[in-house]
mmCIF file of C-alpha atoms in Angstrom:
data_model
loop_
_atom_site.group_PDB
_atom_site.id
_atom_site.type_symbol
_atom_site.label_atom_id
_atom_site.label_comp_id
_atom_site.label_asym_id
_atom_site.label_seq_id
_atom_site.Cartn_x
_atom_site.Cartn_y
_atom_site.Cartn_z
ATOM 1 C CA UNK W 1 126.277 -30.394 126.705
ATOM 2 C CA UNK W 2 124.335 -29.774 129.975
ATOM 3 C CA UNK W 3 122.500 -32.611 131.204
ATOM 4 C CA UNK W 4 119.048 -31.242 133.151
ATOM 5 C CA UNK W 5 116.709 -33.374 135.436
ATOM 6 C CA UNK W 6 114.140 -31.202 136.803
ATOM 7 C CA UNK W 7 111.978 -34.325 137.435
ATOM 8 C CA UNK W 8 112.284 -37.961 136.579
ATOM 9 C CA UNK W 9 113.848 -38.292 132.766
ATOM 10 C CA UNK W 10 116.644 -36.287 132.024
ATOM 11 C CA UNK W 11 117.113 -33.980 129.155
ATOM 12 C CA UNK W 12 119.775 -32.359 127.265
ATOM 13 C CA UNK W 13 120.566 -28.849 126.543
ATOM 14 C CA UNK W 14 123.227 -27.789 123.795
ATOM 15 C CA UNK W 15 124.058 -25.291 121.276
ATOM 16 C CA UNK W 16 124.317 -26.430 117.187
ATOM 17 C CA UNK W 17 127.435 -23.783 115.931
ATOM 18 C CA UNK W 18 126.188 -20.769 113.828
ATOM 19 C CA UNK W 19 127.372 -22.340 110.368
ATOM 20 C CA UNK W 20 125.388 -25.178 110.843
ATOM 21 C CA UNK W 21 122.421 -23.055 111.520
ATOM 22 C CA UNK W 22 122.743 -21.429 108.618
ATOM 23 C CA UNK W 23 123.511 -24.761 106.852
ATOM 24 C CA UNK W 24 119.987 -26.227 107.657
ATOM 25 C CA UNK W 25 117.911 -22.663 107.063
ATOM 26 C CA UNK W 26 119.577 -22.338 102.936
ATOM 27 C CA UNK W 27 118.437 -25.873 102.698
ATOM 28 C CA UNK W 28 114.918 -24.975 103.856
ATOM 29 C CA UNK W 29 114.528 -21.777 101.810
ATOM 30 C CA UNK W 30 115.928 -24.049 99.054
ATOM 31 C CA UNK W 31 113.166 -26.360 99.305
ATOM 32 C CA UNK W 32 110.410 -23.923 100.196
ATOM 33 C CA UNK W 33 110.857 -22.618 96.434
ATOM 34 C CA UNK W 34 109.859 -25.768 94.649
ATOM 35 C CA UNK W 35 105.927 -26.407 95.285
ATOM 36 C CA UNK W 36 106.789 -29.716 93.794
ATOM 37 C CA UNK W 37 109.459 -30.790 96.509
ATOM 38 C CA UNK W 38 107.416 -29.337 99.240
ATOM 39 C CA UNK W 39 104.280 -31.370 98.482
ATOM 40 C CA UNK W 40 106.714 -34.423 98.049
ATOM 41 C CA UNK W 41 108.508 -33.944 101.765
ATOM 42 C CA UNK W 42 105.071 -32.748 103.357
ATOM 43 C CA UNK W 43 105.137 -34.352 106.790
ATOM 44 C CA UNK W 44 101.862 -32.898 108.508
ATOM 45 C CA UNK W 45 99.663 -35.803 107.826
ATOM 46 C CA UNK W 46 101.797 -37.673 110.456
ATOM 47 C CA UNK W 47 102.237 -35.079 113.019
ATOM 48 C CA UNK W 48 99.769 -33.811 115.133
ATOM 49 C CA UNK W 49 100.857 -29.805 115.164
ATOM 50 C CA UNK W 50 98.534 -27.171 114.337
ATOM 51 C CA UNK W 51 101.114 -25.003 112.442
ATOM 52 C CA UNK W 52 101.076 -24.046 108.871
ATOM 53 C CA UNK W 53 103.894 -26.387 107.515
ATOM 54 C CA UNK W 54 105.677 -29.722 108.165
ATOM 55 C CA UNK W 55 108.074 -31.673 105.945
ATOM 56 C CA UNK W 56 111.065 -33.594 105.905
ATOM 57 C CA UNK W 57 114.600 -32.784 105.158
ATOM 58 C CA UNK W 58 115.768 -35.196 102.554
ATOM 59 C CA UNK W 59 117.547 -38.022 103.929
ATOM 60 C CA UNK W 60 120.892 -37.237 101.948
ATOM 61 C CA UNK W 61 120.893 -33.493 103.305
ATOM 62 C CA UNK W 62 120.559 -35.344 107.115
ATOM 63 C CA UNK W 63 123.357 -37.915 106.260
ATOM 64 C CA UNK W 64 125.487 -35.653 105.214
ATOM 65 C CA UNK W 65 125.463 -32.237 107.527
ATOM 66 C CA UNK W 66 123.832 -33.436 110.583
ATOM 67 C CA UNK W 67 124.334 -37.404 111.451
ATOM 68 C CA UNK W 68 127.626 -36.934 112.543
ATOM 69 C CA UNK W 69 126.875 -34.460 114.896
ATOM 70 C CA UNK W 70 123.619 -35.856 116.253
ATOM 71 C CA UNK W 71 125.551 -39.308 116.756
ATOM 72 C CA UNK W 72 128.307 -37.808 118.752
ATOM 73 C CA UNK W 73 125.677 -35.763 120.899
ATOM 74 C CA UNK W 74 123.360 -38.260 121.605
ATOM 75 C CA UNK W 75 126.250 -41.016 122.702
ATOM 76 C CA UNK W 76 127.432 -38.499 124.722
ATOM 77 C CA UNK W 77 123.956 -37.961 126.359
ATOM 78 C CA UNK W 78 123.355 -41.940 126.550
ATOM 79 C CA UNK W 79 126.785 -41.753 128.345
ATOM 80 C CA UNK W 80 125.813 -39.191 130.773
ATOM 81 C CA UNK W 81 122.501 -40.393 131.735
ATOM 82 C CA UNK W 82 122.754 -44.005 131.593
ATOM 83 C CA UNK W 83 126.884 -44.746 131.958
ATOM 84 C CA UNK W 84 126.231 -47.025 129.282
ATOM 85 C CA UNK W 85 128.218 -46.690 125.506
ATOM 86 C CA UNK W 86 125.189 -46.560 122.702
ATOM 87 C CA UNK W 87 127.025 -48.358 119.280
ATOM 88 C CA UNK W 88 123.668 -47.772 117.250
ATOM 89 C CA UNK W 89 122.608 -44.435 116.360
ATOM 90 C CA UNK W 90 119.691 -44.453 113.886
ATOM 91 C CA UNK W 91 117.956 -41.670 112.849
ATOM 92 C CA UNK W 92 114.450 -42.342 111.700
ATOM 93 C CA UNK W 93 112.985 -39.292 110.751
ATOM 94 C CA UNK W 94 114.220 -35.784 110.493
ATOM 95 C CA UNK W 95 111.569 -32.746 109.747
ATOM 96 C CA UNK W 96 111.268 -28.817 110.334
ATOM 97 C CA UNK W 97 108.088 -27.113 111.664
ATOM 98 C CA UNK W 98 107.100 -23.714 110.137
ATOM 99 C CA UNK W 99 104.917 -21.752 113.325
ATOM 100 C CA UNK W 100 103.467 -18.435 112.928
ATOM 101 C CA UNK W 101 101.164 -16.302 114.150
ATOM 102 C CA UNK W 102 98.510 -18.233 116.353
ATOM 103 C CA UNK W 103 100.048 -21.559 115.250
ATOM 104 C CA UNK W 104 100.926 -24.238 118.082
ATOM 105 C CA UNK W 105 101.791 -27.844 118.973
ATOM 106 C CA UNK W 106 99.611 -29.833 121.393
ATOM 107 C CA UNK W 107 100.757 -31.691 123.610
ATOM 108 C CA UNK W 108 102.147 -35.241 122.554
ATOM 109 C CA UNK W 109 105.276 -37.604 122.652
ATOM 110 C CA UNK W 110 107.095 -39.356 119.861
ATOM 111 C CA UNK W 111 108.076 -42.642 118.839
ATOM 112 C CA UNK W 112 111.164 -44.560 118.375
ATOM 113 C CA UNK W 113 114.080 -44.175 121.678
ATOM 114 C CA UNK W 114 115.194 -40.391 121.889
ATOM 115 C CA UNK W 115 113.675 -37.671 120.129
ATOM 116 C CA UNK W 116 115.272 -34.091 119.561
ATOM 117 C CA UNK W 117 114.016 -30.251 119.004
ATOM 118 C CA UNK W 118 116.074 -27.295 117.821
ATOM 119 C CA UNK W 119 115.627 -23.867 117.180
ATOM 120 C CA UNK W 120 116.308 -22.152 113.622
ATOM 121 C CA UNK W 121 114.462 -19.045 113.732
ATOM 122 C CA UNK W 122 112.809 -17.263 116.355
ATOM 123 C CA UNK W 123 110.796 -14.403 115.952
ATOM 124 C CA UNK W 124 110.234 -11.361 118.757
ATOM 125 C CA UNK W 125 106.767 -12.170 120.288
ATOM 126 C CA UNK W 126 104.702 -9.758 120.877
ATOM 127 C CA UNK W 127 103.556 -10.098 124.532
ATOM 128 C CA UNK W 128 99.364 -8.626 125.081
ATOM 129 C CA UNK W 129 99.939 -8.865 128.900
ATOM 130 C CA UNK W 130 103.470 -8.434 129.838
ATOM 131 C CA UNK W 131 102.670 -8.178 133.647
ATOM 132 C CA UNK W 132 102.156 -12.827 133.131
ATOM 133 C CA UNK W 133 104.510 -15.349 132.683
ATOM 134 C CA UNK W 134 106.368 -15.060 129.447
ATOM 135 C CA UNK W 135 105.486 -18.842 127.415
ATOM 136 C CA UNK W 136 104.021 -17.071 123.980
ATOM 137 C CA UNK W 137 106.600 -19.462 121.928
ATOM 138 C CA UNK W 138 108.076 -21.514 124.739
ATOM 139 C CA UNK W 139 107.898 -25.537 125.128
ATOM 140 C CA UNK W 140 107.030 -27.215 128.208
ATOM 141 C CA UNK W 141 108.297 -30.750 128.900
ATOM 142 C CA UNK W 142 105.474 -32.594 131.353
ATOM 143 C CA UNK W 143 106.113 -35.162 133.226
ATOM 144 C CA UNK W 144 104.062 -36.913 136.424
ATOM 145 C CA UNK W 145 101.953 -34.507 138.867
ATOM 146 C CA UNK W 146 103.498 -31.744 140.545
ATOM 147 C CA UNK W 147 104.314 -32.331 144.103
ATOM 148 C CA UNK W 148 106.655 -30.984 147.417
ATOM 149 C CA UNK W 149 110.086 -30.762 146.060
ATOM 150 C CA UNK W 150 109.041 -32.341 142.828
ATOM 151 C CA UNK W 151 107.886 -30.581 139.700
ATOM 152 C CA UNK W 152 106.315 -31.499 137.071
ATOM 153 C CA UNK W 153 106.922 -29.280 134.046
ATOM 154 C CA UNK W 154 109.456 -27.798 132.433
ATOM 155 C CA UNK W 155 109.459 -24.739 130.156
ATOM 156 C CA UNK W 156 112.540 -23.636 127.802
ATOM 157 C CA UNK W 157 112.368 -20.481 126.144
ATOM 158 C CA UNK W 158 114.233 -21.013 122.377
ATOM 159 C CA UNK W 159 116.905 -19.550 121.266
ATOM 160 C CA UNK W 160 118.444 -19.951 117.598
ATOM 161 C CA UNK W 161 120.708 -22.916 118.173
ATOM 162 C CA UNK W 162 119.412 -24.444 120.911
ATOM 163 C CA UNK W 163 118.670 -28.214 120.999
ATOM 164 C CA UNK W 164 117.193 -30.567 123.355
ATOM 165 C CA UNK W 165 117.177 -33.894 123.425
ATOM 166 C CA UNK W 166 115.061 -36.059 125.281
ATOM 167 C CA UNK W 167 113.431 -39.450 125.722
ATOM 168 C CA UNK W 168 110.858 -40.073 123.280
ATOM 169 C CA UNK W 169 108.122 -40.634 125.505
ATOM 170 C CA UNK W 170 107.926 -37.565 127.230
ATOM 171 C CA UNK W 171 105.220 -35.215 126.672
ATOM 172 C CA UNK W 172 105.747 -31.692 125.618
ATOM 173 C CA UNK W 173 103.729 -28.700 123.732
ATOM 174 C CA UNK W 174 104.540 -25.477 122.030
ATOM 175 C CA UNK W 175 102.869 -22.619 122.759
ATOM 176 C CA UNK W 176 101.298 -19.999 120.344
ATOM 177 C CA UNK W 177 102.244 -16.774 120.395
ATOM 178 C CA UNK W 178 101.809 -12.953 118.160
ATOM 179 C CA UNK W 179 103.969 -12.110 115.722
ATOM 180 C CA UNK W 180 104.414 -11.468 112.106
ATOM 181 C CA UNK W 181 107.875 -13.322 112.046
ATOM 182 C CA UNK W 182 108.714 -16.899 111.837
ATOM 183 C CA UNK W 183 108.786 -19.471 114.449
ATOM 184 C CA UNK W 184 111.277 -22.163 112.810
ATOM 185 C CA UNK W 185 112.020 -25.272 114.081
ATOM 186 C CA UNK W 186 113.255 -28.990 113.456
ATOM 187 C CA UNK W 187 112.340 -32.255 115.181
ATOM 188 C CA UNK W 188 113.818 -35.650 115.211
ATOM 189 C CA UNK W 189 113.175 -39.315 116.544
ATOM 190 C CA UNK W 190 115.836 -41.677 116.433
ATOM 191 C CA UNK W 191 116.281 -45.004 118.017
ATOM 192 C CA UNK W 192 119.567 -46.636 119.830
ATOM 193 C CA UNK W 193 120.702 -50.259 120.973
ATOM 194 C CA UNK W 194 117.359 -51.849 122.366
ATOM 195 C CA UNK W 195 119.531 -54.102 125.486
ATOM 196 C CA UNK W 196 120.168 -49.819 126.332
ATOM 197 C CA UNK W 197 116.978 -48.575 125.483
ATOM 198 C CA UNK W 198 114.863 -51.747 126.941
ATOM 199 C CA UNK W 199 115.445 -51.304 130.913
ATOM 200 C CA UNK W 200 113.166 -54.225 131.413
ATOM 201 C CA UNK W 201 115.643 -56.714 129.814
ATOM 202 C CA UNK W 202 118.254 -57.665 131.893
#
């Protein structure tokens, strides 16, 4: 895990192993071919993304291939950041985003303590003016007003494993982009001890 503070809050940056990957994509395809369990997971009423499909992943599928994992990483990010041990890990809500062509996230923040993204597919954009800066597909995370030494965004560019982890407040977007191909995704909010979480409690 890389721990990244190109302005005030401070972000993670790690790699989910291959298997896994492919772990969470069978279960997506899996669900994508009942109409019935698609309408039943659909998400998008609660999110604010302008993409062509949100759902959950059922809670057993979460318990059982990715808790463990997200636990340990996000202890070891409360541990980095804060010096503090987390005992409470609770994942509230777990969901994939389906972008294509056009599609996009606006920007917004989540709720609960730390939120998560991570990359499943990713698609070869098709750039109209390669001579500009390359965000077609990319996520900012915004925070504050940019000033001397100081800035105030900060772009990834996705690859398939990547996740980042961040605090739930802070304010990021996903850009649209051209391409026949797939921009897959999955988000998560999850919330930790509140004496850790609550830094106006003393």
């Amino acid at each position: 895990m890389k721990i990244l503070s190109p302005f005030g809050p401070k972000i993670a940056k790690l790699k989910l192993p291959q298997f896994l990957i492919k772990k969470i994509n069978a279960e997506v395809d899996k669900i994508l071919s009942k109409k019935k369990l698609v309408k039943k997971l659909d998400y998008s009423k609660k999110l604010v993304g302008q993409v062509k499909q949100e759902f959950q992943l059922p809670k057993a599928f979460v318990k059982r291939n990715l808790e463990k994992v997200i636990t340990k990483e996000v202890k070891n990010y409360i541990k980095k950041t804060t010096g503090k041990n987390t005992s409470k890990v609770d994942i509230k809500n777990f969901w994939v985003v389906r972008q294509f062509n056009n599609d996009y996230n606006p920007i917004h923040y989540h709720d609960g303590h730390i939120s998560g993204v991570g990359y499943l597919k990713i698609p070869k954009f098709i750039s109209k003016n390669p001579n500009k800066s390359k965000i077609d597909g990319t996520i900012d995370f915004i925070n504050g007003n940019k000033m001397f030494l100081s800035d105030s965004i900060y772009n990834h560019q996705p690859k398939v494993g990547d996740v980042i982890i961040f605090p739930h407040y802070l304010m990021h977007t996903a850009y649209p982009f051209k391409s026949s191909g797939e921009r897959r995704s999955f988000s998560f909010n999850l919330e930790i001890d509140s004496k850790i979480a609550n830094v106006f409690t003393r």
